[in-house]
Amino acid sequence: MGCLATCLTLGAQRYHCAEDTVKAMSILREFSNPGGDPGKLCAPIAERFIGTPYEPIAQQDSSGVVEIRLDGFDDFSFINSVAALAKIATSPGGMHLKDLEVMLERLTFRRGEANGFPSRMLYGGDWVVDNHSRGNVKDLTEDYSTSFKTKSLEYVGRHPQEYAALKDSATLERQKMVEFGYRTFKIPHMKREMADSKGILEDMREGDLVMLLTNHPEKDILSMGYVIRRPDGFHLIHISEKDGKIVEEPETLGRYIKRNSKEIYGWRWLRII
């Protein structure tokens, strides 16, 4: 059952509802491992959210803020929430909700600073470059592949009716200026068949982040999630558009990519650090 309260604001802290804060602290206590590897916690934390419904978090954001919300996710809020929980659970200091909120901001917004809706990262390429530069994620893609695809990422600015914040003309112009920098954006990728490569599978770790790359001309991501190891191989935990919720795909990553090959031209391989 979803939260019954609206967003709570206590000082500078933003919580969606009391149930979410209780759940967040419960997860942090369960996985507490100061000094540990956050990447190793991403899969079991992601597994806790299987069945959680899809919510258009970014589309509903009218002011460019992030809140601790665990009762519904879109692609990026799921990825960011799991990573933030894993990073705080392994941080050497104490675990507090304020720390979790700060980490969510660092993962969600460009340069880690909330500066209105256009500072929210809505493209995988932007998210990877920014979080890699700040030491939040390791991009393994270019270590294993020399393939690139050039695209212009401008879906959000071209579809302002889908985003509450873009009803404001000044915000829309800022968003379009951000996207101007994504014209002819160079995107490294693994080829589809590499998801079944023995060498890749030997080096892949449970909890690694996979971004499935779309053929859509104005977007770069079809879906993204964390891989979990099962007896037959790695399976993807992600938001399923078909099911409208977070699922663990019943087939291996390689088979899933092959079955959806008409929509997916490649994938990116990342690790939360």
PDB file of N, CA and C in Angstrom, residues 17-27 29 97:
ATOM      1  N   CYS A  17       6.957  10.549   2.928  1.00  0.00           N
ATOM      2  CA  CYS A  17       6.011  10.229   3.985  1.00  0.00           C
ATOM      3  C   CYS A  17       6.715   9.421   5.064  1.00  0.00           C
ATOM      4  N   ALA A  18       6.041   9.281   6.196  1.00  0.00           N
ATOM      5  CA  ALA A  18       6.650   8.604   7.342  1.00  0.00           C
ATOM      6  C   ALA A  18       6.993   7.153   7.034  1.00  0.00           C
ATOM      7  N   GLU A  19       6.123   6.460   6.281  1.00  0.00           N
ATOM      8  CA  GLU A  19       6.392   5.065   5.966  1.00  0.00           C
ATOM      9  C   GLU A  19       7.698   4.901   5.188  1.00  0.00           C
ATOM     10  N   ASP A  20       7.961   5.835   4.275  1.00  0.00           N
ATOM     11  CA  ASP A  20       9.191   5.747   3.488  1.00  0.00           C
ATOM     12  C   ASP A  20      10.428   5.971   4.345  1.00  0.00           C
ATOM     13  N   THR A  21      10.355   6.895   5.298  1.00  0.00           N
ATOM     14  CA  THR A  21      11.516   7.131   6.153  1.00  0.00           C
ATOM     15  C   THR A  21      11.784   5.924   7.049  1.00  0.00           C
ATOM     16  N   VAL A  22      10.721   5.304   7.537  1.00  0.00           N
ATOM     17  CA  VAL A  22      10.896   4.091   8.363  1.00  0.00           C
ATOM     18  C   VAL A  22      11.536   2.985   7.531  1.00  0.00           C
ATOM     19  N   LYS A  23      11.064   2.805   6.303  1.00  0.00           N
ATOM     20  CA  LYS A  23      11.610   1.766   5.438  1.00  0.00           C
ATOM     21  C   LYS A  23      13.058   2.052   5.085  1.00  0.00           C
ATOM     22  N   ALA A  24      13.369   3.307   4.819  1.00  0.00           N
ATOM     23  CA  ALA A  24      14.743   3.675   4.481  1.00  0.00           C
ATOM     24  C   ALA A  24      15.689   3.366   5.629  1.00  0.00           C
ATOM     25  N   MET A  25      15.315   3.737   6.845  1.00  0.00           N
ATOM     26  CA  MET A  25      16.178   3.475   7.998  1.00  0.00           C
ATOM     27  C   MET A  25      16.289   1.975   8.265  1.00  0.00           C
ATOM     28  N   SER A  26      15.224   1.233   8.027  1.00  0.00           N
ATOM     29  CA  SER A  26      15.267  -0.217   8.205  1.00  0.00           C
ATOM     30  C   SER A  26      16.268  -0.846   7.239  1.00  0.00           C
ATOM     31  N   ILE A  27      16.257  -0.402   5.985  1.00  0.00           N
ATOM     32  CA  ILE A  27      17.202  -0.925   4.995  1.00  0.00           C
ATOM     33  C   ILE A  27      18.630  -0.554   5.364  1.00  0.00           C
ATOM     34  N   ARG A  29      19.874   0.002   8.327  1.00  0.00           N
ATOM     35  CA  ARG A  29      20.319  -0.810   9.461  1.00  0.00           C
ATOM     36  C   ARG A  29      20.602  -2.253   9.032  1.00  0.00           C
ATOM     37  N   LEU A  97      18.907  10.156   8.031  1.00  0.00           N
ATOM     38  CA  LEU A  97      18.080  10.466   6.878  1.00  0.00           C
ATOM     39  C   LEU A  97      18.616  11.665   6.101  1.00  0.00           C
TER      40      LEU A  97
END
